[in-house]
Structure formats: C-alpha cells, structure tokens
Amino acid sequence: MCYPFTVQLFRNLRFVNFSHCTLLREIPDVSSLPNLESLDLRECTNLVEVHQSLGRLEKVVHLNFLNCCNLSCFPSRLNSRSLENLIIRGCIKLSRFPDMLVQVKRLKELVLYETAIEELPSSVANLIELKELYLSDCTDLKNLPCSIYTLQQLDRIFVDGCSQLSKFPECLCESSDCTNVSLPLALPSVINLKMQRCSLSELSFLKNLHCMSSLTILDLSENKFVSLPTCMSQFTKLQQLYLTHCKQLREILALPPNITFLHAKGCESLETCADLSDVLLYNPDESPWLRRIDFSSCQKLIQDQCSSNCNMLSIEGLLGETRVDIFYPGSKIPKWFAHQSTRGLIRFPVFS
C-alpha cells in the first residue's frame, strides 16, 4: 500500500521524481511546496488524481505525465509563467486540458498525443511562444479554439488521427474585419500542417491562413472533403501535398506552383485534376519542379485530363539527374503515352 507523503516537511523542495511508481494512485495537496519546479510522474500507470493545488504553484517549469494511462483528474488551471515542458502524452483517460491563467513565454512544445481531450480551451492563446502543437490520435477531440490563430510562432500542427474533428476553426479575422491591421495574422509561421485521418468535410479555412509563404508540407489524407480549393495556388512554398485515400474527393481545382510531391493514391471519386503545366515548367532560378505524382487507384480520373498532364511531365520532368515517378491507374502503359519500353528505364530528350 502506498501512503501520501508529508509535503509540509519539504518547503524548499524543487525537484520530485516519482517516475515508474506503479503503486502511486494520487498526488495530494502540494500547496506547501511553493518552490517546486519539476514533477516527473511518467509511467505511473495507476495514478488517477493530481490535486488542484499543483495548478496554483507559480514556479513550476517541468511537468511530465507521460503514459499515465489512468489519470483522469488533473488541475483545471495552471498558473506558472515559468512553464517550459508539459507532457501528458498517453493519458488516455484525461478529457480536459487546463486553462492557462497567465501568459507563458517558455513553453515551445505541447505534447498531447493519445489523450481523451475533447477540446482545447481558448486560453491556449496564452502560450504565446508555442512552436509545436501535437494532438495526434486524440480520438475524442471535437473542436479547436479560434484563439489558436493568435499563436504567431506556431510552425507545426499535428492533429492527425483526430477522427471526430470535422472542421478547422473559423479565422478570427474572417470577413471585412481583416482590414483591421491591429488583428494578428492567422498562423503566419506554420510550415507543417498534418490533418490526416480526421473528418474534414470542407477546406474553407485554408483561404484565411497567412502561412501561404511558409507552409511546405500539408497532409489532408483520409478526409471527407470533395474539392481542393483554388486558394491552393497561393501556397507558394508548399512542396509536399498528401491527399491519399480521400475517397470523396472529386476535383482538384488548383495546385501550388512549386509542388514537388503530389500523393493522391486511392482517391476513388477523383474525376478532375487542375492542369499541371504551370507547375511542371522548369525554371533553373527557382525552387524544384514536380518529381513525384501518384494517382494510383483513382479509377474515375478523366483520361484526357491526366493524359495532358503526363505528356507535359514526360517532356519537362526529366532534366539532368532528376527522377520523376508517375503512378497512373491500370496495369498497362496507356497507348497515348508516347514513350513505350520493355526495359526499366525510359530516357527523354532535354530541350533547350
């Protein structure tokens, strides 16, 4: 049997490490530990409750609850400006994220993988220097707050596997209010946005983002939207676009001008793809050109459309040592493809 420790004797205690204490079931009142900076409870698999007093400590820097799989009662508020690390990954019974009562400047990474969190509070905006937000496989997550748009330093957002997330929040400066220069830009620093295996039915939020000159990787695989919007052409730095197994996707209206990888495997309803010619023209003074396109298992893709794109690719795609991979539905090389070969290599002329 594990008994609560007597915290009154440790007023100057700064570091507590109870990691892997599988008999520990609760953390009692810690209000008598005003100097506590670090609490490590990772892999305490039978921990159920952490007393609310932890959230009132102002000097806390590190909190680690990694894989505390029975933790369900956690402080509803955190009041430490010094917080640098907050890890609750693998807390599969934790359904509520605490309100952040003060502005936190040191927390750069928020790791919430595989929790039961249903939504983030609007006070997440107080994590003003947050750079990385990880919510992968939070299968109960239904909403993200509009205040997420105020996080100007955020460069990575992973919400893949959040199967109940049906939409991204509306932008704070959506409508005519966008002319108000005092409003913050909407996620201006994001370079990697991963939303695979969610339930997105539309992508209107993309047109309101201000990361069009920073986003390089966008993963929208296994979602429910039917159209990739024309605003995609404005994402000038986007190089990798993943649309794998978007089974309801019917049309790709536009593509980023500097895309290098387009993965659309398994888009069984896809009928139309925007003309790729604008992004396939080689310009030695600018960024890389398209190198890999995967339309395998896209049986409804209009043949004439794809034919035009692939012909352009055969002429402009292979320059120097650049390799271009083309995946096209079917088991044979289409007759309209000008370069037939029984060998593993096809060489194309380079036009000056």
Coordinates of C-alpha atoms in Angstrom, one line a residue:
M1 CA 0.0 0.0 0.0
C2 CA 1.3 3.5 -0.9
Y3 CA 0.7 6.3 1.5
P4 CA 0.7 10.0 0.7
F5 CA 4.0 11.8 1.5
T6 CA 4.0 14.6 4.0
V7 CA 4.7 17.7 1.9
Q8 CA 4.8 20.1 4.8
L9 CA 8.4 19.0 5.6
F10 CA 9.7 20.0 2.1
R11 CA 9.0 23.7 1.6
N12 CA 12.3 24.1 -0.3
L13 CA 11.9 21.0 -2.4
R14 CA 12.4 21.8 -6.1
F15 CA 12.5 18.5 -7.9
V16 CA 10.3 15.4 -7.5
N17 CA 10.8 12.3 -9.5
F18 CA 8.2 9.5 -9.0
S19 CA 8.5 8.1 -12.5
H20 CA 7.6 4.4 -12.9
C21 CA 6.0 4.3 -9.5
T22 CA 3.2 1.9 -10.4
L23 CA 1.7 1.9 -6.9
L24 CA 1.2 5.6 -6.8
R25 CA -2.5 6.5 -7.1
E26 CA -2.7 10.2 -6.3
I27 CA -0.7 13.3 -5.7
P28 CA -2.0 15.1 -2.6
D29 CA -2.2 18.8 -1.8
V30 CA 1.2 20.3 -2.8
S31 CA 0.4 23.9 -1.8
S32 CA 3.2 23.6 0.9
L33 CA 5.8 23.2 -1.9
P34 CA 6.0 26.8 -3.2
N35 CA 9.4 26.2 -4.8
L36 CA 8.6 23.1 -6.7
E37 CA 10.0 23.4 -10.3
S38 CA 9.8 19.8 -11.6
L39 CA 7.4 17.0 -11.2
D40 CA 8.2 13.8 -13.1
L41 CA 5.4 11.2 -12.9
R42 CA 5.9 9.4 -16.3
E43 CA 4.8 5.8 -16.5
C44 CA 2.9 6.0 -13.2
T45 CA 0.3 3.7 -14.7
N46 CA -2.0 3.6 -11.7
L47 CA -2.0 7.3 -11.0
V48 CA -5.6 8.6 -11.0
E49 CA -5.7 12.0 -9.5
V50 CA -3.4 15.1 -9.2
H51 CA -4.5 17.7 -6.6
Q52 CA -5.8 21.0 -7.9
S53 CA -3.1 22.8 -5.8
L54 CA -0.5 21.9 -8.4
G55 CA -2.1 24.4 -10.7
R56 CA -1.6 27.2 -8.3
L57 CA 2.2 26.8 -8.0
E58 CA 3.9 29.7 -9.8
K59 CA 7.5 28.3 -10.2
V60 CA 6.7 25.1 -11.9
V61 CA 8.9 24.5 -15.0
H62 CA 8.6 20.8 -15.9
L63 CA 5.5 18.6 -15.7
N64 CA 5.8 15.1 -17.1
F65 CA 2.8 12.7 -17.0
L66 CA 3.9 10.5 -20.0
N67 CA 1.7 7.4 -20.2
C68 CA -0.2 7.9 -17.0
C69 CA -2.9 5.8 -18.6
N70 CA -5.4 6.0 -15.6
L71 CA -5.0 9.7 -14.9
S72 CA -8.5 11.3 -15.1
C73 CA -8.4 14.1 -12.5
F74 CA -5.9 16.9 -13.3
P75 CA -5.7 20.6 -12.2
S76 CA -8.3 22.6 -14.1
R77 CA -6.0 25.6 -14.2
L78 CA -2.2 26.3 -14.4
N79 CA -0.7 29.5 -13.1
S80 CA 3.0 29.3 -13.8
R81 CA 4.7 31.8 -16.1
S82 CA 7.9 29.7 -15.9
L83 CA 6.4 26.5 -17.5
E84 CA 8.7 25.1 -20.2
N85 CA 7.5 21.5 -20.5
L86 CA 4.0 20.0 -20.2
I87 CA 3.8 16.4 -21.3
I88 CA 0.6 14.4 -20.9
R89 CA 1.0 12.1 -23.9
G90 CA -0.6 8.7 -23.5
C91 CA -3.0 9.9 -20.7
I92 CA -5.9 8.1 -22.4
K93 CA -8.5 8.9 -19.7
L94 CA -7.7 12.6 -19.4
S95 CA -10.6 14.5 -21.1
R96 CA -9.8 18.1 -20.1
F97 CA -6.9 20.4 -20.8
P98 CA -6.2 23.0 -18.1
D99 CA -6.9 26.7 -18.6
M100 CA -3.7 28.7 -18.8
L101 CA -4.3 31.7 -16.5
V102 CA -1.1 33.6 -17.3
Q103 CA 1.0 34.3 -20.4
V104 CA 3.6 31.6 -20.8
K105 CA 6.7 32.5 -22.8
R106 CA 8.9 29.5 -22.4
L107 CA 6.7 26.6 -23.5
K108 CA 7.7 25.8 -27.0
E109 CA 6.2 22.3 -27.5
L110 CA 2.8 20.9 -26.3
V111 CA 2.6 17.1 -26.5
L112 CA -0.9 15.8 -26.1
Y113 CA -0.8 12.6 -28.2
E114 CA -3.3 9.9 -27.4
T115 CA -5.3 11.7 -24.8
A116 CA -9.1 11.8 -24.3
I117 CA -9.2 15.6 -24.6
E118 CA -12.4 16.8 -26.3
E119 CA -11.3 20.4 -26.9
L120 CA -8.6 22.9 -26.1
P121 CA -9.6 26.0 -24.0
S122 CA -9.4 29.4 -25.6
S123 CA -6.7 30.3 -23.1
V124 CA -4.3 28.3 -25.2
A125 CA -3.7 31.7 -26.7
N126 CA -1.6 32.5 -23.6
L127 CA 1.1 30.1 -24.8
I128 CA 2.4 33.0 -26.9
E129 CA 5.8 31.4 -27.9
L130 CA 4.4 27.9 -28.7
K131 CA 6.0 26.5 -31.8
E132 CA 4.8 22.9 -31.9
L133 CA 1.3 21.5 -31.1
Y134 CA 0.9 17.7 -31.2
L135 CA -2.6 16.3 -30.8
S136 CA -2.2 13.1 -32.9
D137 CA -4.7 10.3 -32.2
C138 CA -6.8 12.3 -29.8
T139 CA -9.9 10.5 -31.0
D140 CA -12.3 12.4 -28.8
L141 CA -11.1 15.8 -29.9
K142 CA -14.1 17.7 -31.5
N143 CA -13.0 21.3 -31.5
L144 CA -10.0 23.6 -31.7
P145 CA -10.5 27.1 -30.4
C146 CA -10.4 30.2 -32.7
S147 CA -7.7 31.6 -30.4
I148 CA -5.3 29.2 -32.0
Y149 CA -4.9 31.7 -34.8
T150 CA -3.2 34.2 -32.4
L151 CA -0.2 31.9 -31.9
Q152 CA 2.2 33.7 -34.1
Q153 CA 5.2 31.4 -33.6
L154 CA 3.4 28.1 -34.2
D155 CA 5.2 26.2 -37.0
R156 CA 3.9 22.6 -36.6
I157 CA 0.4 21.5 -36.0
F158 CA -0.3 17.7 -35.9
V159 CA -4.0 16.8 -35.5
D160 CA -3.8 13.5 -37.4
G161 CA -6.0 10.7 -36.2
C162 CA -8.5 13.1 -34.6
S163 CA -11.4 11.2 -36.1
Q164 CA -14.1 13.4 -34.6
L165 CA -12.6 16.7 -35.8
S166 CA -14.9 17.7 -38.6
K167 CA -13.7 21.3 -39.2
F168 CA -10.9 23.7 -38.5
P169 CA -12.0 26.8 -36.5
E170 CA -13.1 29.9 -38.3
C171 CA -10.5 32.6 -38.6
L172 CA -10.6 35.5 -36.1
C173 CA -10.2 38.0 -38.9
E174 CA -12.5 36.3 -41.4
S175 CA -14.8 38.9 -43.1
S176 CA -14.3 42.6 -43.6
D177 CA -12.7 42.9 -40.2
C178 CA -9.5 41.6 -41.8
T179 CA -8.7 45.1 -42.8
N180 CA -8.1 45.9 -39.2
V181 CA -4.3 46.0 -39.0
S182 CA -4.3 45.5 -35.3
L183 CA -5.6 42.0 -35.6
P184 CA -3.0 39.2 -35.5
L185 CA -2.1 37.3 -38.7
A186 CA -3.6 33.8 -38.8
L187 CA -0.9 31.2 -38.2
P188 CA 1.7 33.0 -40.3
S189 CA 4.6 30.7 -39.4
V190 CA 3.2 27.2 -40.0
I191 CA 5.5 25.0 -42.1
N192 CA 3.9 21.6 -41.4
L193 CA 0.2 21.0 -41.1
K194 CA -0.8 17.4 -40.6
M195 CA -4.6 16.6 -40.6
Q196 CA -4.6 13.0 -41.8
R197 CA -7.4 10.7 -40.7
C198 CA -9.8 13.5 -39.4
S199 CA -13.3 14.1 -40.7
L200 CA -12.9 17.3 -42.6
S201 CA -15.8 17.8 -44.9
E202 CA -14.6 21.2 -46.4
L203 CA -11.4 23.2 -46.5
S204 CA -12.6 26.8 -46.5
F205 CA -10.3 27.6 -43.6
L206 CA -7.3 27.4 -45.9
K207 CA -8.1 30.7 -47.6
N208 CA -7.9 32.5 -44.3
L209 CA -4.5 31.3 -43.3
H210 CA -1.5 33.6 -43.5
C211 CA 1.1 30.8 -43.9
M212 CA 1.0 30.8 -47.7
S213 CA 4.6 31.8 -47.9
S214 CA 5.8 29.4 -45.2
L215 CA 3.8 26.1 -45.4
T216 CA 5.9 23.4 -47.0
I217 CA 4.0 20.2 -46.0
L218 CA 0.3 19.7 -46.0
D219 CA -1.3 16.3 -45.2
L220 CA -5.0 16.0 -45.7
S221 CA -5.2 12.3 -46.3
E222 CA -8.2 10.2 -45.4
N223 CA -10.7 13.1 -45.0
K224 CA -14.2 13.7 -46.4
F225 CA -13.9 16.9 -48.5
V226 CA -15.0 16.8 -52.1
S227 CA -12.9 19.6 -53.5
L228 CA -9.4 21.0 -53.2
P229 CA -10.0 24.8 -53.4
T230 CA -8.4 27.3 -55.8
C231 CA -6.6 29.0 -53.0
M232 CA -4.0 26.2 -53.1
S233 CA -2.3 28.1 -55.8
Q234 CA -1.4 30.8 -53.3
F235 CA 0.7 28.5 -51.2
T236 CA 3.9 29.4 -52.9
K237 CA 6.3 27.4 -50.6
L238 CA 4.2 24.2 -50.4
Q239 CA 6.2 21.3 -51.8
Q240 CA 4.5 18.1 -50.4
L241 CA 0.8 17.6 -50.7
Y242 CA -0.8 14.4 -49.4
L243 CA -4.4 13.6 -50.4
T244 CA -4.1 9.8 -50.1
H245 CA -7.4 7.9 -49.7
C246 CA -9.6 10.9 -49.7
K247 CA -12.4 8.8 -51.1
Q248 CA -14.9 11.6 -51.6
L249 CA -12.5 14.0 -53.3
R250 CA -13.9 14.7 -56.8
E251 CA -11.9 17.7 -58.0
I252 CA -8.5 19.3 -57.6
L253 CA -9.1 22.9 -58.7
A254 CA -5.6 24.2 -58.3
L255 CA -2.1 23.2 -57.2
P256 CA 0.7 25.1 -55.5
P257 CA 3.2 26.5 -58.1
N258 CA 6.3 24.9 -56.5
I259 CA 4.9 21.5 -55.6
T260 CA 7.4 18.5 -55.8
F261 CA 5.3 15.7 -54.4
L262 CA 1.6 15.1 -55.0
H263 CA 0.2 11.9 -53.4
A264 CA -3.4 11.2 -54.4
K265 CA -3.4 7.5 -54.2
G266 CA -6.8 5.9 -53.6
C267 CA -9.0 8.9 -54.4
E268 CA -11.6 6.7 -55.9
S269 CA -14.0 9.5 -56.7
L270 CA -11.5 11.9 -58.3
E271 CA -12.6 13.0 -61.7
T272 CA -10.8 16.2 -62.4
C273 CA -7.3 17.5 -61.7
A274 CA -6.2 21.0 -62.4
D275 CA -3.8 21.4 -65.4
L276 CA -0.3 20.7 -64.1
S277 CA 1.5 22.5 -66.8
D278 CA 2.1 25.7 -64.8
V279 CA 3.9 23.8 -62.1
L280 CA 5.9 21.5 -64.4
L281 CA 7.8 24.1 -66.4
Y282 CA 11.4 24.1 -65.4
N283 CA 12.9 27.3 -64.2
P284 CA 16.6 26.9 -63.1
D285 CA 16.4 30.1 -61.0
E286 CA 13.6 28.9 -58.8
S287 CA 12.6 26.1 -56.5
P288 CA 12.4 22.4 -57.5
W289 CA 9.8 21.1 -60.0
L290 CA 7.4 18.3 -59.7
R291 CA 9.1 14.9 -59.1
R292 CA 6.5 12.5 -57.9
I293 CA 2.8 12.2 -58.7
D294 CA 0.7 9.3 -57.5
F295 CA -2.8 8.9 -58.9
S296 CA -2.9 5.1 -58.5
S297 CA -6.3 3.6 -57.7
C298 CA -8.0 6.8 -59.0
Q299 CA -10.2 4.9 -61.4
K300 CA -12.5 7.8 -62.2
L301 CA -9.8 10.3 -63.1
I302 CA -10.7 11.7 -66.6
Q303 CA -8.2 10.2 -69.0
D304 CA -7.9 13.2 -71.3
Q305 CA -7.0 15.4 -68.3
C306 CA -4.4 13.0 -67.0
S307 CA -3.1 12.4 -70.5
S308 CA -2.3 16.0 -71.0
N309 CA -0.6 16.3 -67.6
C310 CA 1.5 13.2 -68.1
N311 CA 2.7 14.3 -71.6
M312 CA 3.8 17.6 -70.2
L313 CA 5.6 15.7 -67.4
S314 CA 7.4 13.5 -69.9
I315 CA 8.8 16.5 -71.7
E316 CA 9.7 18.8 -68.9
G317 CA 10.1 16.5 -65.9
L318 CA 13.4 14.8 -66.5
L319 CA 16.2 17.3 -66.7
G320 CA 19.8 16.3 -65.7
E321 CA 19.7 13.6 -63.0
T322 CA 16.1 14.5 -61.8
R323 CA 13.9 11.5 -61.3
V324 CA 10.1 11.7 -61.9
D325 CA 7.8 8.9 -60.8
I326 CA 4.3 8.7 -62.4
F327 CA 1.6 6.4 -61.0
Y328 CA -1.4 6.0 -63.3
P329 CA -4.5 3.8 -62.8
G330 CA -4.3 0.4 -64.5
S331 CA -1.9 -2.4 -65.2
K332 CA -0.6 -1.3 -68.6
I333 CA 1.2 1.7 -70.1
P334 CA -1.6 3.8 -71.9
K335 CA -1.4 3.8 -75.7
W336 CA -1.4 7.6 -75.7
F337 CA 1.9 7.6 -73.8
A338 CA 4.5 8.4 -76.5
H339 CA 7.4 6.6 -74.8
Q340 CA 6.9 2.8 -74.6
S341 CA 9.6 0.5 -73.3
T342 CA 10.1 -3.1 -72.1
R343 CA 13.1 -2.1 -70.1
G344 CA 13.1 -0.5 -66.7
L345 CA 14.4 2.9 -68.0
I346 CA 12.9 5.4 -70.4
R347 CA 15.1 8.4 -71.4
F348 CA 13.7 11.7 -72.6
P349 CA 15.3 14.3 -74.7
V350 CA 16.2 17.6 -73.0
F351 CA 15.0 20.7 -74.9
S352 CA 17.0 23.9 -74.6

